[in-house]
Coordinates of C-alpha atoms and ligand atoms in Angstrom, one line a residue:
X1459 CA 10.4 -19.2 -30.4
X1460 CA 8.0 -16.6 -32.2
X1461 CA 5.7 -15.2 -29.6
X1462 CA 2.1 -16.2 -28.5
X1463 CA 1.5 -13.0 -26.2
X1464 CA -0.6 -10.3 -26.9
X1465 CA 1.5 -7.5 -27.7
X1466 CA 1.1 -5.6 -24.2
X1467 CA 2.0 -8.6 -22.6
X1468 CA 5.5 -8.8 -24.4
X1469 CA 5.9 -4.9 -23.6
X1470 CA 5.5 -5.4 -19.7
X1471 CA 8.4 -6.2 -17.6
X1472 CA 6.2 -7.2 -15.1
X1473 CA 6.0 -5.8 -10.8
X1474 CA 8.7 -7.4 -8.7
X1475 CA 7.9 -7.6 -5.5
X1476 CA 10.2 -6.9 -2.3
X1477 CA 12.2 -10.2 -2.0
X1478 CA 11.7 -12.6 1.1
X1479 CA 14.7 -14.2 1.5
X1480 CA 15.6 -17.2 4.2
X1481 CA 19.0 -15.9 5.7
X1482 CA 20.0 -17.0 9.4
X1483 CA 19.4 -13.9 11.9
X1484 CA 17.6 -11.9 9.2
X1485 CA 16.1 -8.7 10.0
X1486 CA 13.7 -7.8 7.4
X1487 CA 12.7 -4.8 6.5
X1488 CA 11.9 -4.4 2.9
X1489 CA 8.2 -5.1 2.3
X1490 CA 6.5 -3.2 5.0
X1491 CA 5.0 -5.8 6.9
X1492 CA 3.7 -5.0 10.4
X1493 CA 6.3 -5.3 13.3
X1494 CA 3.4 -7.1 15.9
X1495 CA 1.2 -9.9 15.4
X1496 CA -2.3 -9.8 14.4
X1497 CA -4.5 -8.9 17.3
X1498 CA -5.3 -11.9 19.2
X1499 CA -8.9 -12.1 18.1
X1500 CA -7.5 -13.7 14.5
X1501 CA -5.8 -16.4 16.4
X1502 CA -9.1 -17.2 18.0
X1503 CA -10.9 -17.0 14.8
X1504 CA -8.5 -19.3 13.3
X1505 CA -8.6 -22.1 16.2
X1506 CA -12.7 -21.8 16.1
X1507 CA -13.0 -22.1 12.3
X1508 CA -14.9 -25.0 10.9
X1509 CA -12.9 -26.5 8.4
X1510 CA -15.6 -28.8 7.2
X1511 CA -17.0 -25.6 5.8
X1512 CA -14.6 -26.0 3.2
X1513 CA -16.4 -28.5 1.8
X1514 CA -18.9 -25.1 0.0
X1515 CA -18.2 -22.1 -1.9
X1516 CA -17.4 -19.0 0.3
X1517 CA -19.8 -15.7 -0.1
X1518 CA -19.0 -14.5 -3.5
X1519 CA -20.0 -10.5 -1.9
X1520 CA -18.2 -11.1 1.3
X1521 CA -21.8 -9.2 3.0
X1522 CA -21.0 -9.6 6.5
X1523 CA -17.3 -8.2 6.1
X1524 CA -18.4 -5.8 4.1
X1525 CA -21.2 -4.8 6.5
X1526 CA -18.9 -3.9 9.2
X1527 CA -16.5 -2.2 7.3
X1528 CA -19.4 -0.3 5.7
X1529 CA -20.8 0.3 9.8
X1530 CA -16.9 2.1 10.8
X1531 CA -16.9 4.3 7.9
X1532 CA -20.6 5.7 8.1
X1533 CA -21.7 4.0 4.6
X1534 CA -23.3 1.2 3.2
X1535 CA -22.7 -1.8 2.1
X1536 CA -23.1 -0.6 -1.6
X1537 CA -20.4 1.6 -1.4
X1538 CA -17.7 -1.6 0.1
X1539 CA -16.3 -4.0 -2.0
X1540 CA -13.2 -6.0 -0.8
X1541 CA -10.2 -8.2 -2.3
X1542 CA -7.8 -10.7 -1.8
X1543 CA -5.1 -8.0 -0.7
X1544 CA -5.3 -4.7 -2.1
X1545 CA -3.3 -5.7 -4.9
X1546 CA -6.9 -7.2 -5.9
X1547 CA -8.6 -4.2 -5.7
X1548 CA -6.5 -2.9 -8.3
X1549 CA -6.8 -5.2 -10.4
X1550 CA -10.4 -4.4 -10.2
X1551 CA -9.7 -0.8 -11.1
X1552 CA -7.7 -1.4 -13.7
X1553 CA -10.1 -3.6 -15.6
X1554 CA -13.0 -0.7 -15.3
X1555 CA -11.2 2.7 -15.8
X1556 CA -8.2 2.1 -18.0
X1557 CA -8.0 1.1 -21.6
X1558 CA -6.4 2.4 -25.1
X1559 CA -8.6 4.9 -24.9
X1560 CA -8.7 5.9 -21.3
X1561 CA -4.9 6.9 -19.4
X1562 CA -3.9 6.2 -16.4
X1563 CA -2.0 9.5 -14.2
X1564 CA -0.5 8.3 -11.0
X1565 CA 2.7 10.0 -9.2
X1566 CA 6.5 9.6 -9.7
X1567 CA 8.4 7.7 -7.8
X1568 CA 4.9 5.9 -6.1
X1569 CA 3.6 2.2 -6.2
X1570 CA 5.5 0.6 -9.2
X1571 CA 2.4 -2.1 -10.1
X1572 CA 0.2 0.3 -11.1
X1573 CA 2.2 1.2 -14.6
X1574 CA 2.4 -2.4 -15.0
X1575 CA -1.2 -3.1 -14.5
X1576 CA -1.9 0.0 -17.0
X1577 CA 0.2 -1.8 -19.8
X1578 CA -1.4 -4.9 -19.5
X1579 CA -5.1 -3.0 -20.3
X1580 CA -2.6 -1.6 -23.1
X1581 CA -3.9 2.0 -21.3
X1582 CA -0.9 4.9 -21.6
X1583 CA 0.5 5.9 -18.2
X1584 CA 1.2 9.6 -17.2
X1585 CA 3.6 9.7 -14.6
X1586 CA 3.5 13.4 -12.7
X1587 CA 7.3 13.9 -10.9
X1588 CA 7.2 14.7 -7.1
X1589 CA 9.7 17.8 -6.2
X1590 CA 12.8 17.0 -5.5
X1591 CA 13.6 16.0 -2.2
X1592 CA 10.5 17.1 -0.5
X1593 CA 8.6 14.6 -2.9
X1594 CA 5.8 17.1 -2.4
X1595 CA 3.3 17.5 -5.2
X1596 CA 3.8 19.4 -7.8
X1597 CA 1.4 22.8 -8.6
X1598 CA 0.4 22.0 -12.1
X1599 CA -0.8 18.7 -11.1
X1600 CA -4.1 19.0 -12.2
X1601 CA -2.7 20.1 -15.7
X1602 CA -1.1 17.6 -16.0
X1603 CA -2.7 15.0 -14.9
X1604 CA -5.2 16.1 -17.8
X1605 CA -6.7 13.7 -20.4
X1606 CA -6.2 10.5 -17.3
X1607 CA -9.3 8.9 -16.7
X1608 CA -8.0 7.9 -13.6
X1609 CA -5.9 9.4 -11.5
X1610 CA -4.0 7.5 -8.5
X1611 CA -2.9 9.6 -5.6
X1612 CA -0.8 7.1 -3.1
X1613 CA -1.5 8.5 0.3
X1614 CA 0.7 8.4 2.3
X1615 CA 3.2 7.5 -0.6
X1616 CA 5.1 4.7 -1.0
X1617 CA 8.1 4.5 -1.2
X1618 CA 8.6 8.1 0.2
X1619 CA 6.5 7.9 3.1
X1620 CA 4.9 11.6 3.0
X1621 CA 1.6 12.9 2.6
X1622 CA 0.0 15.6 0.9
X1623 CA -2.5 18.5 2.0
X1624 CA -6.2 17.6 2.6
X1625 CA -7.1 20.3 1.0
X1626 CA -5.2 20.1 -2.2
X1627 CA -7.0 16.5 -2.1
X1628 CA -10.0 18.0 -2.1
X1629 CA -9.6 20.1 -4.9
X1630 CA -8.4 17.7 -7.1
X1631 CA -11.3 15.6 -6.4
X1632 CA -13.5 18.5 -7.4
X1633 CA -11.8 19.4 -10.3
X1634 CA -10.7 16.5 -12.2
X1635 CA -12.9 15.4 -14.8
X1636 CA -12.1 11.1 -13.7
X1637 CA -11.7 8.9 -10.7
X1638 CA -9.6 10.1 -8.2
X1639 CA -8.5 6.6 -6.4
X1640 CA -6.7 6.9 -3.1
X1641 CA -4.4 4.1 -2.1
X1642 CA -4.3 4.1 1.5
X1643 CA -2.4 1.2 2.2
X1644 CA -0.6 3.4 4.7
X1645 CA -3.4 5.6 6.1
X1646 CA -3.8 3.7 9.3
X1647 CA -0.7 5.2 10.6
X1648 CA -1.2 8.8 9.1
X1649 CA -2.8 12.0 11.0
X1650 CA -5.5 12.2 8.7
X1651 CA -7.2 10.3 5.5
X1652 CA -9.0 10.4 2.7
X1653 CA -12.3 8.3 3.6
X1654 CA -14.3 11.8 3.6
X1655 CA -14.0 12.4 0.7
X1656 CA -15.0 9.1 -0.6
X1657 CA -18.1 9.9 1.0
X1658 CA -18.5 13.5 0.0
X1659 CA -17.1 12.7 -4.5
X1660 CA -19.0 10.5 -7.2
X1661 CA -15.9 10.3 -8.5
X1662 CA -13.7 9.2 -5.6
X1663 CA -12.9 5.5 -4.3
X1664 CA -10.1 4.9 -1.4
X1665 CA -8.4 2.0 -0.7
X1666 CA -7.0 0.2 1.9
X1667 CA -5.5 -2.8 3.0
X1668 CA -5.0 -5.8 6.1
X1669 CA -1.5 -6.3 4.7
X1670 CA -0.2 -3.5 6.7
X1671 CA -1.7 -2.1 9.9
X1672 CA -3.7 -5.2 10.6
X1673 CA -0.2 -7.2 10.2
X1674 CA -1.8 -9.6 8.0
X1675 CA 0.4 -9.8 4.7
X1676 CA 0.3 -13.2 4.6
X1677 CA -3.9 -13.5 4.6
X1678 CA -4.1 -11.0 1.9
X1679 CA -7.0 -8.7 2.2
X1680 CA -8.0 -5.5 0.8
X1681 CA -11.1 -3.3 0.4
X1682 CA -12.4 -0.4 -1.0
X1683 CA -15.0 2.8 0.0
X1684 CA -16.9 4.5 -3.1
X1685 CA -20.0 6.1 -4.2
X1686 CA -22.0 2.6 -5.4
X1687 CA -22.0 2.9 -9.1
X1688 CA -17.9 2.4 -9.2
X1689 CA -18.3 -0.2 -6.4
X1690 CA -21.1 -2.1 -8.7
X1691 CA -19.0 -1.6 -11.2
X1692 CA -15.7 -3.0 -10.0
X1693 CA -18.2 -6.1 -8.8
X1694 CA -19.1 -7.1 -12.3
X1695 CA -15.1 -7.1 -13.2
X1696 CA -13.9 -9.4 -9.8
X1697 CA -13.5 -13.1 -9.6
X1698 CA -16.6 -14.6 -8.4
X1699 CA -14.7 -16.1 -5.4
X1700 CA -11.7 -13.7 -4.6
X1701 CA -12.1 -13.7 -0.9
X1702 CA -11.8 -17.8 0.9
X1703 CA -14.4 -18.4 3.6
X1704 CA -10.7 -18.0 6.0
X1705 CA -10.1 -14.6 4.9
X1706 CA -13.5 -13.3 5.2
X1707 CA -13.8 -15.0 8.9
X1708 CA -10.2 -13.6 10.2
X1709 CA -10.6 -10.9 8.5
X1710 CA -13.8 -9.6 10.2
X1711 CA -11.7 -10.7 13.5
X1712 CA -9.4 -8.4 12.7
X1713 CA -11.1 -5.6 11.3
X1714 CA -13.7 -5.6 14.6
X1715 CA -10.7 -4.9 17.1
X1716 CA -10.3 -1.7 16.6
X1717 CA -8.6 -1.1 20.0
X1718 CA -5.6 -3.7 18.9
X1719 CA -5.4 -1.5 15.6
X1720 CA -5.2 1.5 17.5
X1721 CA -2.6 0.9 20.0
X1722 CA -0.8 -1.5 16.9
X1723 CA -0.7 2.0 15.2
X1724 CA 0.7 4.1 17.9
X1725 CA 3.5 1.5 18.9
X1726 CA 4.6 1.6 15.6
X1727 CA 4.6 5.3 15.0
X1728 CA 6.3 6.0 18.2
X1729 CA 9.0 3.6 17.3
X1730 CA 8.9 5.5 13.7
X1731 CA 9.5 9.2 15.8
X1732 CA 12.5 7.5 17.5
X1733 CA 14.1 6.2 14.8
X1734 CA 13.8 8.9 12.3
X1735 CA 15.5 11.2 15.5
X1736 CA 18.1 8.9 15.6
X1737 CA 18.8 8.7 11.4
X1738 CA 18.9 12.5 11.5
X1739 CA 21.8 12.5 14.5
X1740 CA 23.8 10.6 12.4
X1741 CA 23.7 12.9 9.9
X1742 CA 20.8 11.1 7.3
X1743 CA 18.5 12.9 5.4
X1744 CA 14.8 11.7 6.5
X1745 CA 11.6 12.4 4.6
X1746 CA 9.0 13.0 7.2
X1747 CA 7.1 9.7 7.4
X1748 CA 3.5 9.4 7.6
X1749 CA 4.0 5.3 7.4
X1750 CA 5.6 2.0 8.4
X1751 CA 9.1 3.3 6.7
X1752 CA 10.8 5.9 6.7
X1753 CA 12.8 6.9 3.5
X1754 CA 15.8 8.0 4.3
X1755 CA 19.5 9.3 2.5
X1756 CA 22.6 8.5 3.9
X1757 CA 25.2 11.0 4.8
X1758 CA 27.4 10.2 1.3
X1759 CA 23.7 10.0 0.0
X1760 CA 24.8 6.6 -1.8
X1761 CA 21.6 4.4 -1.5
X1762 CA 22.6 1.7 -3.0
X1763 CA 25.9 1.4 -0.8
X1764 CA 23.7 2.0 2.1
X1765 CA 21.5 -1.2 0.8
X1766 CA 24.5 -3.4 0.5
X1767 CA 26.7 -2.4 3.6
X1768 CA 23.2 -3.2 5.2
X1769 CA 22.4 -6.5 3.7
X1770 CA 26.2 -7.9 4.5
X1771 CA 25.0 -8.1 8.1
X1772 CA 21.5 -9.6 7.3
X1773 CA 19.3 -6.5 7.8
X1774 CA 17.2 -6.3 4.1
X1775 CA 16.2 -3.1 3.1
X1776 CA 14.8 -1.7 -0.3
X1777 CA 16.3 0.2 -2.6
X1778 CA 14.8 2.0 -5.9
X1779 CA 18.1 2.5 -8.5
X1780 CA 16.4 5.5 -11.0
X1781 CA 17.5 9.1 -10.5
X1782 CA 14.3 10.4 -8.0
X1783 CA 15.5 7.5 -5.6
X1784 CA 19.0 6.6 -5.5
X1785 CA 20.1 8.7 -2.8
X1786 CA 17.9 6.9 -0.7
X1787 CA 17.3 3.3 1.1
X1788 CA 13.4 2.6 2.9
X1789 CA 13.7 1.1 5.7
X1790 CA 10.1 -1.1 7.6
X1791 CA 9.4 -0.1 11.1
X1792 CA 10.0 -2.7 12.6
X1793 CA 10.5 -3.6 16.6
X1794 CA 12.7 -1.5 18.9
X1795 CA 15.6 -4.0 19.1
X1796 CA 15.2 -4.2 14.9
X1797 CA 15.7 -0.5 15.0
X1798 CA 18.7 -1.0 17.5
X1799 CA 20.5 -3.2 14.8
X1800 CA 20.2 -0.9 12.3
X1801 CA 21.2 2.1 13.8
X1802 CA 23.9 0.1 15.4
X1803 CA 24.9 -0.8 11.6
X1804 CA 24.9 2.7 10.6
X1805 CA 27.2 3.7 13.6
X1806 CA 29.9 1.1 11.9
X1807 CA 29.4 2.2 8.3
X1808 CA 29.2 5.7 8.2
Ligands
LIG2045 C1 1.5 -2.8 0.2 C2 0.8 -1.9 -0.7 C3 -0.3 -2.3 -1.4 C4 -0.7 -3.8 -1.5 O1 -1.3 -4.3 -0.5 P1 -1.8 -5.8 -0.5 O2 -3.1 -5.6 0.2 O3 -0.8 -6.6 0.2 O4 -2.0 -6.3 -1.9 C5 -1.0 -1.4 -2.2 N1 -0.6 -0.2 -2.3 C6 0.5 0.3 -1.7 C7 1.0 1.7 -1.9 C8 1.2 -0.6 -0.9 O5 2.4 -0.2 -0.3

């Protein structure tokens, strides 16, 4: 059949996301969902929530989500603007700052969607290689990184699970001439973020999402911090009603315990110390984590055997074939007895 797509359409492959697979006694661990539940407040949120409101449109500016997010992070509610997942919010993005005309630069290996959501605004894509093994960044960033009129910096990265200096952040918000985005999908569970600078740059918007710390994947909810001409901006590109009157009420629940988050956060990274101990006993190569994964090289540093020999006994991991990653599996925190099987696998295989 002759094709109907627009040419950029035919040229993408498209994202594929982490399988989720139904296998008896499954341990999954390959799309970074949270380990716990949602804090308790969603449940109660849920249980109180009027479904004959379902009968009207919900808030097309999600204001009173938006209000407290804008209330945690010392801004207003001009500078919020929030999604259904993050996913959304770069979507958003997309549709404003790339084009034929205007690049994208992001890292390499990072986030695989956004060079897909490039192609689709038919926008070239410069991808800047992380050092070997470190997956630090490189020192000629900013030179290359040159021409971009936006310029994604995954922080901490996925699917390598480091971060990258504050103040090399800094400068590059100063000095490139575009918007510096910052996903933080992982942020929650990193020493330090990039929401000051958000506040400090024109040119700066950060990102983050419920998917992950708030252990609500399956909601799908994401926001963004900015100075308020991008956020009004992004607003006029959205779809009128991204966010359902559920996600907006459970959502707030969520976002207003910030105790749960907290202690949510340190179980996890605690569990994420552990484990990474235990990888390097036996010999694996870990990439200091600032995340919910750790990525992490086997003693023959044969990812993709690691990924199968794991599979074969129901624990799903990911695995990222390419030269940059094949030495390597990612593996989601998950609970202590999760992290028990897998060690316990890697005591048999290797
Ligand atoms: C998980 C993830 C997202 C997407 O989050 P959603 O809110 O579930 O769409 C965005 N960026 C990175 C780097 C992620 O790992």
């Amino acid at each position: 059949m002759k094709s109907y797509f627009r040419i950029e359409i035919d040229r993408m492959e498209g994202y594929v996301p982490g399988e989720q697979p139904r296998i008896d006694n499954l341990c999954k661990l390959n799309t970074n969902e949270n380990a716990f539940p949602p804090s308790p407040r969603v449940k109660r949120a849920l249980a109180e929530f009027e479904w004959e409101r379902l009968r009207r449109y919900p808030d097309p500016l999600a204001d009173a989500l938006r209000d407290r997010i804008a209330q945690e992070f010392g801004v207003g509610r001009a500078n919020v603007i929030a999604g259904n997942g993050s996913d959304d919010i770069l979507t958003m993005l997309f549709r404003c700052f790339t084009s034929p005309e205007l690049p994208l630069a992001c890292l390499f290996p990072t986030y695989s969607l956004y060079p897909e959501l490039a192609k689709m605004q038919g926008a070239g894509v410069i991808e800047i290689p992380l050092e070997p093994e470190t997956f630090a960044l490189p020192d000629d960033l900013l030179e290359r990184a040159k021409g971009a009129n936006l310029l994604i910096i995954t922080r901490p990265n996925a699917p390598t699970g480091n971060s990258f200096p504050m103040e090399t952040m800094r400068e590059i918000c100063r000095k490139f001439d575009g918007v510096v985005f910052f996903d933080e999908a992982y942020a929650d569970f990193a020493d330090d973020n990039c929401m000051g600078l958000a506040r400090e740059f024109d040119n700066v918007i950060v990102s983050r999402t419920f998917s992950k710390s708030y252990s609500l994947a399956g909601l799908r909810l994401g926001f963004a911090v900015g100075n308020a001409e991008l956020i009004a901006g992004m607003f006029k590109v959205k779809d009128s009603y991204n966010l359902d009157r559920m996600t907006q009420a459970l959502g707030f629940a969520a976002f207003d315990d910030r105790e749960y988050l907290a202690e949510c956060c340190e179980k996890v990274k605690a569990i994420r110390r552990e484990f990474s101990k235990e990888l390097k006993a036996l010999g694996f190569r870990v990439v200091p984590s600032q995340a919910n994964f750790v990525f992490t090289s086997p003693p023959d540093r044969d990812g993709e055997r690691c990924f199968k020999e794991l599979r074969s006994r129901a624990i799903i991991v990911r695995y990222f074939r390419g030269a940059a990653t094949r030495e390597y599996v990612r593996i989601t925190i998950g609970t202590p007895e999760e992290m028990a099987r897998v060690l316990a696998a890697f005591r048999e295989i290797y």
